[in-house]
Amino acid sequence: MVKYSEEIDIRGHYTDLEGRLIMKSLCDLFNDVANVQTYALKIDVPTLNEQGLTWMLHKLHILINRMPEQGENVTLETWPSGIDRLFAIRDFRMVAGEEVLLRATSEWMVIDVNRRRPVRLPACVTETAAFCVDGIREIPFELDTKKMPTNFENTRRFTATYDNIDFNKHVTQATYVRWVTNSLSYEFLKDHEITELEIVYEHEVLPDSVVCAGCHVEKEENRVKVYHQVRNESLDKTHCFAVSYWKKR
């Protein structure tokens, strides 16, 4: 199995008011280490761009035992973990010494840059996957977007500003995560910490677009389950669905 790892110091600007790594920063770190490995494997964005193609994230599922804290040194690992039809799977793991802090899996499409449509994975990607036949998928994708709530009680509006835009000239996947978590109130976020997030990316968000991020909260016995939906300003297109789980601090 082809695995890449990198030591990371958790700096203050990665963290919240309690000094814990925030979800948006975590997703940025996922992108950073994945990007390094795609260059090493020659399946990076510039290489795909030469064929009129690019990467685009479709799904992400994160399981958190503990978020690292400001000043902590951690190791973030990533590796390609297989192919599922039109999707390339990539996994992540963050550890501190022998302690596994969190694990994640992600599902990526290769997109035709001009048509903005998924295509069959090119040979450079499928050949790389052949090195990963011994990799075991530890985390399934479980969110059924057809069984989401019909009502989202709390909605906040956000604008896709310049610093939200990535190399594909649309909003970064980490910005979606920031919108999803920030649809919850300050009082809720102050008193709870996230233990799981699964997100399905449906449609890209372009620069200067306004989106509405809504959430629906359901209390369970030992945790809180929150459904999320990010839609366009006219509410006729869904950009992403998500579900998150939280526990009291």
Coordinates of N, CA, C and O in Angstrom, one line a residue, residues 37-107:
Q37 N 0.9 13.9 -2.1 CA 1.0 12.5 -2.6 C 0.6 12.4 -4.1 O 1.1 11.6 -4.8
T38 N -0.4 13.2 -4.5 CA -0.8 13.1 -5.9 C 0.3 13.5 -6.8 O 0.5 12.9 -7.9
Y39 N 1.2 14.5 -6.4 CA 2.3 14.8 -7.2 C 3.3 13.7 -7.2 O 3.9 13.4 -8.3
A40 N 3.5 13.0 -6.1 CA 4.5 11.9 -6.1 C 4.0 10.8 -6.9 O 4.9 10.1 -7.6
L41 N 2.7 10.6 -7.0 CA 2.2 9.5 -7.8 C 1.8 9.9 -9.3 O 1.4 9.1 -10.1
K42 N 2.1 11.2 -9.6 CA 1.9 11.7 -10.9 C 0.4 11.6 -11.3 O 0.0 11.4 -12.5
I43 N -0.5 11.9 -10.4 CA -1.9 12.0 -10.6 C -2.4 13.4 -10.1 O -3.5 13.5 -9.7
D44 N -1.5 14.4 -10.1 CA -1.8 15.7 -9.6 C -2.7 16.5 -10.6 O -2.9 16.1 -11.7
V45 N -3.2 17.6 -10.1 CA -4.1 18.4 -10.9 C -3.4 18.9 -12.2 O -4.0 18.8 -13.3
P46 N -2.2 19.5 -12.2 CA -1.5 19.9 -13.5 C -1.4 18.8 -14.5 O -1.6 19.0 -15.7
T47 N -1.1 17.6 -14.0 CA -1.0 16.4 -14.9 C -2.4 16.1 -15.5 O -2.5 15.8 -16.7
L48 N -3.4 16.1 -14.7 CA -4.8 15.9 -15.2 C -5.2 17.0 -16.1 O -5.9 16.8 -17.1
N49 N -4.8 18.2 -15.8 CA -5.2 19.4 -16.6 C -4.7 19.3 -18.0 O -5.4 19.7 -19.0
E50 N -3.5 18.6 -18.2 CA -3.0 18.4 -19.6 C -3.9 17.5 -20.4 O -3.9 17.6 -21.7
Q51 N -4.8 16.8 -19.8 CA -5.8 15.9 -20.5 C -7.2 16.6 -20.4 O -8.1 15.9 -20.8
G52 N -7.2 17.8 -20.0 CA -8.5 18.5 -19.9 C -9.4 18.0 -18.7 O -10.6 18.1 -18.7
L53 N -8.7 17.5 -17.7 CA -9.4 16.9 -16.5 C -9.0 17.5 -15.2 O -8.0 18.2 -15.2
T54 N -9.7 17.3 -14.2 CA -9.3 17.7 -12.8 C -10.0 16.8 -11.8 O -10.9 16.1 -12.1
W55 N -9.5 16.9 -10.5 CA -10.2 16.2 -9.4 C -11.3 17.0 -8.8 O -11.3 18.2 -8.8
M56 N -12.3 16.3 -8.3 CA -13.4 16.9 -7.6 C -13.9 16.0 -6.5 O -14.2 14.8 -6.8
L57 N -14.0 16.5 -5.3 CA -14.5 15.6 -4.2 C -16.0 15.4 -4.3 O -16.8 16.3 -4.5
H58 N -16.4 14.2 -4.0 CA -17.8 13.8 -4.0 C -18.3 13.5 -2.6 O -19.4 14.0 -2.2
K59 N -17.6 12.8 -1.8 CA -18.0 12.4 -0.4 C -16.8 12.4 0.5 O -15.7 12.2 0.1
L60 N -17.2 12.7 1.8 CA -16.2 12.7 2.9 C -16.8 12.2 4.1 O -17.9 12.7 4.5
H61 N -16.2 11.3 4.8 CA -16.8 10.8 6.1 C -15.6 10.8 7.1 O -14.6 10.1 6.9
I62 N -15.8 11.5 8.2 CA -14.8 11.6 9.2 C -15.3 11.1 10.6 O -16.4 11.4 11.0
L63 N -14.5 10.3 11.2 CA -14.7 9.8 12.6 C -13.7 10.3 13.5 O -12.5 10.1 13.3
I64 N -14.1 10.9 14.6 CA -13.2 11.6 15.5 C -13.2 11.0 16.9 O -14.3 11.0 17.5
N65 N -12.1 10.6 17.4 CA -11.9 10.2 18.8 C -11.6 11.4 19.6 O -12.2 11.5 20.7
R66 N -10.7 12.2 19.1 CA -10.3 13.4 19.9 C -9.7 14.4 18.9 O -8.8 14.0 18.0
M67 N -10.1 15.6 18.9 CA -9.4 16.6 18.1 C -8.1 17.1 18.8 O -8.1 17.3 20.0
P68 N -7.0 17.2 18.0 CA -5.8 17.7 18.6 C -5.9 19.1 19.1 O -6.8 19.8 18.6
E69 N -5.0 19.5 20.0 CA -5.1 20.8 20.6 C -3.9 21.7 20.1 O -2.9 21.2 19.6
Q70 N -4.0 23.0 20.3 CA -3.0 23.9 19.9 C -1.7 23.5 20.6 O -1.6 23.2 21.8
G71 N -0.6 23.5 19.8 CA 0.7 23.2 20.3 C 1.1 21.7 20.2 O 2.2 21.3 20.4
E72 N 0.1 20.9 19.9 CA 0.3 19.4 19.8 C 1.0 19.1 18.4 O 0.7 19.7 17.4
N73 N 1.9 18.1 18.5 CA 2.5 17.6 17.2 C 1.8 16.3 16.9 O 1.7 15.4 17.7
V74 N 1.3 16.2 15.6 CA 0.6 15.0 15.2 C 1.1 14.5 13.9 O 1.9 15.3 13.2
T75 N 0.8 13.3 13.5 CA 1.1 12.8 12.2 C -0.2 12.5 11.4 O -1.1 11.9 11.9
L76 N -0.2 13.1 10.2 CA -1.3 12.9 9.3 C -0.9 12.0 8.2 O 0.0 12.3 7.4
E77 N -1.6 10.9 8.0 CA -1.3 9.9 7.0 C -2.5 9.9 5.9 O -3.6 10.1 6.2
T78 N -2.1 9.6 4.7 CA -3.1 9.4 3.6 C -2.6 8.4 2.6 O -1.4 8.2 2.4
W79 N -3.6 7.8 2.0 CA -3.2 6.8 0.9 C -4.5 6.5 0.0 O -5.6 6.6 0.5
P80 N -4.2 6.2 -1.2 CA -5.3 5.7 -2.1 C -5.8 4.4 -1.6 O -5.0 3.5 -1.4
S81 N -7.1 4.2 -1.5 CA -7.6 2.9 -0.9 C -8.6 2.2 -1.8 O -9.3 1.3 -1.3
G82 N -8.5 2.5 -3.1 CA -9.3 1.7 -4.0 C -10.1 2.5 -5.0 O -10.1 3.7 -5.1
I83 N -10.8 1.7 -5.9 CA -11.7 2.3 -6.9 C -13.1 1.8 -6.7 O -13.3 0.6 -6.5
D84 N -14.1 2.6 -6.9 CA -15.5 2.2 -6.9 C -16.2 2.8 -8.0 O -16.6 4.0 -8.0
R85 N -16.3 2.1 -9.1 CA -16.9 2.6 -10.4 C -16.2 3.9 -10.9 O -15.0 3.8 -11.2
L86 N -16.8 5.0 -10.9 CA -16.2 6.3 -11.3 C -15.5 7.0 -10.3 O -15.0 8.1 -10.5
F87 N -15.3 6.4 -9.1 CA -14.8 7.1 -7.9 C -13.4 6.5 -7.5 O -13.3 5.3 -7.4
A88 N -12.5 7.4 -7.2 CA -11.2 7.0 -6.5 C -11.4 7.3 -5.1 O -11.8 8.3 -4.6
I89 N -11.0 6.3 -4.2 CA -11.2 6.4 -2.8 C -9.8 6.7 -2.2 O -8.8 6.2 -2.5
R90 N -9.8 7.7 -1.2 CA -8.6 8.1 -0.5 C -9.0 8.1 1.0 O -10.0 8.7 1.4
D91 N -8.1 7.5 1.8 CA -8.3 7.5 3.3 C -7.3 8.3 4.0 O -6.2 8.6 3.4
F92 N -7.6 8.7 5.2 CA -6.7 9.5 6.1 C -6.7 9.0 7.5 O -7.7 8.4 7.9
R93 N -5.7 9.2 8.2 CA -5.6 8.9 9.6 C -4.7 9.9 10.3 O -3.6 10.2 9.8
M94 N -5.1 10.4 11.5 CA -4.3 11.3 12.3 C -4.0 10.7 13.6 O -4.9 10.2 14.3
V95 N -2.7 10.6 13.9 CA -2.2 10.0 15.2 C -1.4 11.0 16.0 O -0.7 11.8 15.4
A96 N -1.4 10.7 17.3 CA -0.4 11.4 18.2 C 0.3 10.3 19.0 O -0.3 9.7 19.9
G97 N 1.5 10.0 18.6 CA 2.2 8.9 19.2 C 1.4 7.6 18.8 O 1.2 7.3 17.6
E98 N 1.0 6.8 19.8 CA 0.2 5.6 19.5 C -1.3 5.8 19.5 O -2.0 4.9 19.2
E99 N -1.7 7.0 19.8 CA -3.1 7.3 19.9 C -3.7 7.7 18.5 O -3.2 8.6 17.9
V100 N -4.7 7.0 18.1 CA -5.4 7.4 16.9 C -6.4 8.5 17.2 O -7.4 8.2 17.9
L101 N -6.2 9.7 16.7 CA -7.1 10.8 17.0 C -8.4 10.7 16.1 O -9.5 11.0 16.6
L102 N -8.2 10.4 14.8 CA -9.3 10.5 13.9 C -9.0 9.7 12.6 O -7.8 9.5 12.3
R103 N -10.0 9.3 11.9 CA -9.9 8.5 10.7 C -10.9 9.1 9.7 O -12.0 9.7 10.1
A104 N -10.6 9.0 8.4 CA -11.6 9.5 7.4 C -11.4 8.8 6.1 O -10.3 8.2 5.8
T105 N -12.5 8.8 5.3 CA -12.4 8.3 3.9 C -13.1 9.3 3.0 O -13.9 10.1 3.4
S106 N -12.6 9.3 1.8 CA -13.1 10.3 0.8 C -13.3 9.6 -0.6 O -12.6 8.7 -0.9
E107 N -14.2 10.2 -1.3 CA -14.5 9.7 -2.6 C -14.4 10.8 -3.7 O -15.1 11.8 -3.6

